[in-house]
mmCIF file of C-alpha atoms in Angstrom:
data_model
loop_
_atom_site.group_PDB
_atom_site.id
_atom_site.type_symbol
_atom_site.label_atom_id
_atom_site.label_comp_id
_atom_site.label_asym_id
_atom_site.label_seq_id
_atom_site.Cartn_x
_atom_site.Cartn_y
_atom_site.Cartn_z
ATOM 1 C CA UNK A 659 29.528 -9.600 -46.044
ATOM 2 C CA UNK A 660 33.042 -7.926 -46.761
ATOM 3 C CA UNK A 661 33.035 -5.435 -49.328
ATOM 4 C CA UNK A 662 34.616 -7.085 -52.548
ATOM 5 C CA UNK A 663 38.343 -6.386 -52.696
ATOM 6 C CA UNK A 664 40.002 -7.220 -55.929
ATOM 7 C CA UNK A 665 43.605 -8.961 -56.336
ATOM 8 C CA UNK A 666 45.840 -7.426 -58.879
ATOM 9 C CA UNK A 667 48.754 -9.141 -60.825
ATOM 10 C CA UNK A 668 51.956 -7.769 -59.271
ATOM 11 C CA UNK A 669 52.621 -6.128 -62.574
ATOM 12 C CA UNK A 670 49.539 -4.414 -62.637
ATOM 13 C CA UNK A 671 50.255 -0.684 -63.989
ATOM 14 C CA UNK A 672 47.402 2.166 -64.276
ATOM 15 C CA UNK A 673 44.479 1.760 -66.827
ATOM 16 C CA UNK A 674 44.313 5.337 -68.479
ATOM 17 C CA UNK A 675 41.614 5.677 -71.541
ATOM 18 C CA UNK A 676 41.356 9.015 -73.256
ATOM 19 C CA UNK A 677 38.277 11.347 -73.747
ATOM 20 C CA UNK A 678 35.634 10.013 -76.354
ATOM 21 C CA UNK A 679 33.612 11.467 -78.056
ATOM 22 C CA UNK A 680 29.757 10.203 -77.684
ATOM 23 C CA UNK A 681 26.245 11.313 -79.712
ATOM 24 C CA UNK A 682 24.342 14.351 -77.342
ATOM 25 C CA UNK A 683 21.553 11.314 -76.655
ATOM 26 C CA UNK A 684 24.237 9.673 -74.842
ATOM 27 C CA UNK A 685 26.062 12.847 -73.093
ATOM 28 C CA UNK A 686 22.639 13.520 -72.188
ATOM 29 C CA UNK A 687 22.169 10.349 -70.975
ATOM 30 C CA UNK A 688 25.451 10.079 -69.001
ATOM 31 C CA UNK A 689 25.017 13.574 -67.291
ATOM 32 C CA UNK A 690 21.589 12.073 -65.822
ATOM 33 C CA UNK A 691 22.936 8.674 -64.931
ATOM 34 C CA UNK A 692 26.254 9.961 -63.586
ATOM 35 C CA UNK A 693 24.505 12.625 -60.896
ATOM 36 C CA UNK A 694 22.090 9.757 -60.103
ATOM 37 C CA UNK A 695 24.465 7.607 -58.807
ATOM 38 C CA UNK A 696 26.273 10.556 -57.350
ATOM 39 C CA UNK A 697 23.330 11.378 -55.461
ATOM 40 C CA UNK A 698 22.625 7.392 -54.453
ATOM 41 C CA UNK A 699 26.243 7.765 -52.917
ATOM 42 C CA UNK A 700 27.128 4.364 -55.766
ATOM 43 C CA UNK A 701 30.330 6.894 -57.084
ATOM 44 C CA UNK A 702 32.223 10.001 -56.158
ATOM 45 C CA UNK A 703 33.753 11.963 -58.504
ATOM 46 C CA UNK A 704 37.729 11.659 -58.109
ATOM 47 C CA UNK A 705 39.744 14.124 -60.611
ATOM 48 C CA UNK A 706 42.628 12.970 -59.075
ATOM 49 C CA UNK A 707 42.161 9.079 -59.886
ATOM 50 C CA UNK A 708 45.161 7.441 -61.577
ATOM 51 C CA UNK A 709 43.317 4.601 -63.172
ATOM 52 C CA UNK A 710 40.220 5.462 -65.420
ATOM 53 C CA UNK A 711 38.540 3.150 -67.995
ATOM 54 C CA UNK A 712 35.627 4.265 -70.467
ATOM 55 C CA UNK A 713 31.918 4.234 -70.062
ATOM 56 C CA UNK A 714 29.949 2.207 -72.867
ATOM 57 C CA UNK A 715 26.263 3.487 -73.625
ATOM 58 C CA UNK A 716 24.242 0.522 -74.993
ATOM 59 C CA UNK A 717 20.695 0.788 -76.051
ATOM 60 C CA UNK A 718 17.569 -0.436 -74.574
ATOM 61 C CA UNK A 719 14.672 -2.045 -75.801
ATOM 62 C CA UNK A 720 12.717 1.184 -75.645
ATOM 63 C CA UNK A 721 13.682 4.057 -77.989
ATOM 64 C CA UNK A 722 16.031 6.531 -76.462
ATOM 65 C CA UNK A 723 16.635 4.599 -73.238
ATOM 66 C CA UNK A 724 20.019 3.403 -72.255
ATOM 67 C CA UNK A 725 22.639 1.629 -69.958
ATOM 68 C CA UNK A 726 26.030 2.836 -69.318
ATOM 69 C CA UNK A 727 28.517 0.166 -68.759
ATOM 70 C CA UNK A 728 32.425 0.660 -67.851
ATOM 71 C CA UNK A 729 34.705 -1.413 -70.530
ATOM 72 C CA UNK A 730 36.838 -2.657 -67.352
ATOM 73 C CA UNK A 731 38.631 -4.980 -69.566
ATOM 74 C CA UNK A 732 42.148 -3.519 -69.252
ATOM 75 C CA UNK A 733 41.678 -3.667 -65.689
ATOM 76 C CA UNK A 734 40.001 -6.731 -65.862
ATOM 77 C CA UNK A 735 43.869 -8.654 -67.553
ATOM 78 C CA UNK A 736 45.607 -7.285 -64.734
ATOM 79 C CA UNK A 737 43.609 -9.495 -62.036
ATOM 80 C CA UNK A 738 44.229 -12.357 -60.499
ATOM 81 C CA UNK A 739 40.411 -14.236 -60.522
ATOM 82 C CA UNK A 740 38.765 -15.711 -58.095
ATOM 83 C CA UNK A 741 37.933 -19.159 -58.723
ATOM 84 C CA UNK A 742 34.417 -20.604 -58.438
ATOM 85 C CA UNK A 743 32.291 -22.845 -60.337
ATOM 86 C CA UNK A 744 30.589 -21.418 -63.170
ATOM 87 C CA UNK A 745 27.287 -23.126 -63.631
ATOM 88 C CA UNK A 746 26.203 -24.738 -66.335
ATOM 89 C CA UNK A 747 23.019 -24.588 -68.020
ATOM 90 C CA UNK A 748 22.535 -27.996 -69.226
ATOM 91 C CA UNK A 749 23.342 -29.354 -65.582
ATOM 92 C CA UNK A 750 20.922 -26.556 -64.152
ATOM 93 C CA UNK A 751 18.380 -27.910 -66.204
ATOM 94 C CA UNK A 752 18.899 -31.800 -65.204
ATOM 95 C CA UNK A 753 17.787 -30.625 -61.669
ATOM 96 C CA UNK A 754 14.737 -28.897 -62.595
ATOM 97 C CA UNK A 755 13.468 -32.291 -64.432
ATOM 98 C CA UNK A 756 11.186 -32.991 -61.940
ATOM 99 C CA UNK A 757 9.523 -29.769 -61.085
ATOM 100 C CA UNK A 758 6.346 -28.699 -61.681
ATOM 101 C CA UNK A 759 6.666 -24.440 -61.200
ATOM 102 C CA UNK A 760 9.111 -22.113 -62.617
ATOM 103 C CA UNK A 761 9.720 -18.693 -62.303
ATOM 104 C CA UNK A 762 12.083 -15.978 -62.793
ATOM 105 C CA UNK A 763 13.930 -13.847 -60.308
ATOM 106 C CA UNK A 764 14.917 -10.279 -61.963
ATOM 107 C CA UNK A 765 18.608 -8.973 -59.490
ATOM 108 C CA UNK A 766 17.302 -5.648 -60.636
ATOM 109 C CA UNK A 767 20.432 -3.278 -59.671
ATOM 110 C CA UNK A 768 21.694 -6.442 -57.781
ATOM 111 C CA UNK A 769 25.238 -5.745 -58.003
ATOM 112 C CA UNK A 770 25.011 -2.002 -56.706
ATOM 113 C CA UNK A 771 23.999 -3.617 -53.438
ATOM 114 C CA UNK A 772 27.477 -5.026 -52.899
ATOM 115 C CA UNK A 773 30.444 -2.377 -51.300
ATOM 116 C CA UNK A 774 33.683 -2.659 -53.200
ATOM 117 C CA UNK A 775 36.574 -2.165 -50.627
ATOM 118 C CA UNK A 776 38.267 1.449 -50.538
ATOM 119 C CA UNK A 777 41.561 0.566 -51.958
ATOM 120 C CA UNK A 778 40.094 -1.387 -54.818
ATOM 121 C CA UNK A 779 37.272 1.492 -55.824
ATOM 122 C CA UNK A 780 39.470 3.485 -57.949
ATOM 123 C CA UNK A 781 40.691 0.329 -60.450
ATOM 124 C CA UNK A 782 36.994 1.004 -61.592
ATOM 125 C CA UNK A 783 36.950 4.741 -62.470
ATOM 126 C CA UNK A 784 35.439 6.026 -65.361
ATOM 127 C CA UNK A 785 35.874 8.938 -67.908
ATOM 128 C CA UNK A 786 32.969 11.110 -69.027
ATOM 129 C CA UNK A 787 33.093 14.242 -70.414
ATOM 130 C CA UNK A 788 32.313 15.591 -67.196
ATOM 131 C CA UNK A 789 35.161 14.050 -65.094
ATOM 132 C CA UNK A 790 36.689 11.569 -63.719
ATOM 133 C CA UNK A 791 34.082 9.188 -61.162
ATOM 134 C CA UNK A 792 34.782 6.208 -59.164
ATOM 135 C CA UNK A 793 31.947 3.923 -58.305
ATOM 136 C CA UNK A 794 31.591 2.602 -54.437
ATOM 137 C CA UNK A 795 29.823 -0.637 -55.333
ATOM 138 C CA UNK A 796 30.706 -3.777 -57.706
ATOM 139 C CA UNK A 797 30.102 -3.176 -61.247
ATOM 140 C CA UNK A 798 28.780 -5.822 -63.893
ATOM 141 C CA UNK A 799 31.738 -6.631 -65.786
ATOM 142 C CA UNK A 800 34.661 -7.098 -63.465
ATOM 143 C CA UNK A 801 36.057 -9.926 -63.563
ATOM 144 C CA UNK A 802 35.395 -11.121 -60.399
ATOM 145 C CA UNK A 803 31.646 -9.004 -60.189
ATOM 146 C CA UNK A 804 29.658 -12.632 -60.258
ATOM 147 C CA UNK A 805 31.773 -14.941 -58.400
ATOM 148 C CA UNK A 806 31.948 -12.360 -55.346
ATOM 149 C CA UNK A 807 28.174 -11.591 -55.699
ATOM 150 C CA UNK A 808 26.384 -15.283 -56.162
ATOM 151 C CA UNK A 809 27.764 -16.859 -52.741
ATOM 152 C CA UNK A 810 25.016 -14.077 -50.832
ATOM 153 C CA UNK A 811 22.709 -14.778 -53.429
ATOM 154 C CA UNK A 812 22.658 -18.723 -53.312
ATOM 155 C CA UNK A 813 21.984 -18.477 -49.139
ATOM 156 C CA UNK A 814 19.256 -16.132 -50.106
ATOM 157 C CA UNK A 815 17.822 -18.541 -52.042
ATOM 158 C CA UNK A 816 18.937 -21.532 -50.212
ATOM 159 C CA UNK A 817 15.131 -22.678 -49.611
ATOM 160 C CA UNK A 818 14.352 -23.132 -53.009
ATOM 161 C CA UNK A 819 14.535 -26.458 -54.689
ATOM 162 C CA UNK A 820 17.515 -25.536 -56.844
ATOM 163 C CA UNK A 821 20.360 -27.132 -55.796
ATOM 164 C CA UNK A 822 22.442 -27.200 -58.843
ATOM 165 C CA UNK A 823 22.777 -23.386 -59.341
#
């Protein structure tokens, strides 16, 4: 599969955020997730990256554990979208009338396995305190993050009886 490359408006212009501020449980937080995906090779850091939005910290379920998400949503009104079909639940459901089994598949990290192409990596940068980073892979929360990511994962699960999802 082509790594995902994003379509700007033709008026698109920079996304710049400013430092914030965030509790130590969070800095802390950031600092660990940050080198982690450092280390995976999922960003680089870029100090010289002209487009930069800011990274959310939202709590878990369990006490003192968090996710960091990027607010793309500047970057996000300067896109042109894909289209595709966004399902819907209540049609989802007619199809399963008949079955007899359910279950649940988790896509734990499932966007991280997708590249995002080289000239569209930066539109996702992100400002810690620590720098500026740019993530290699499709993040949750682009605006085009699910329609370029459920095409692979419908022919991976092609052989199941779901055909309206």
């Amino acid at each position: 599969m082509p790594p995902h490359k994003v379509t700007l408006k033709p008026d698109a212009v920079p996304v710049r955020c400013k430092a914030r501020r965030y509790a130590p449980e969070h800095r802390a937080f950031m600092k660990k997730h940050v080198q982690e995906l450092i280390d995976a090779g999922l960003c680089i850091r870029n100090p010289h990256s002209k487009w930069c939005s800011p990274p959310l910290i939202v709590k878990k379920v369990e006490p003192g554990d968090f996710r960091m998400t990027v607010d793309a949503r500047q970057v996000n009104a300067q896109t042109l979208r894909m289209i595709w079909p966004m399902p819907i639940h209540e049609v989802i459901m007619d199809y399963l009338t008949d079955s007899e089994l359910y279950f649940l598949l988790d896509f734990f990290k499932g966007y991280w396995q997708f590249l995002l192409s080289l000239e569209c990596q930066e539109l996702f940068s992100f400002l810690t305190d620590m720098g500026i980073f740019t993530p290699t892979r499709v993040l949750m929360g682009g605006s085009d993050s699910v329609a370029y990511c459920m095409p692979p994962c419908r022919r991976c699960s092609r052989n199941f009886s779901i055909t309206g999802c």
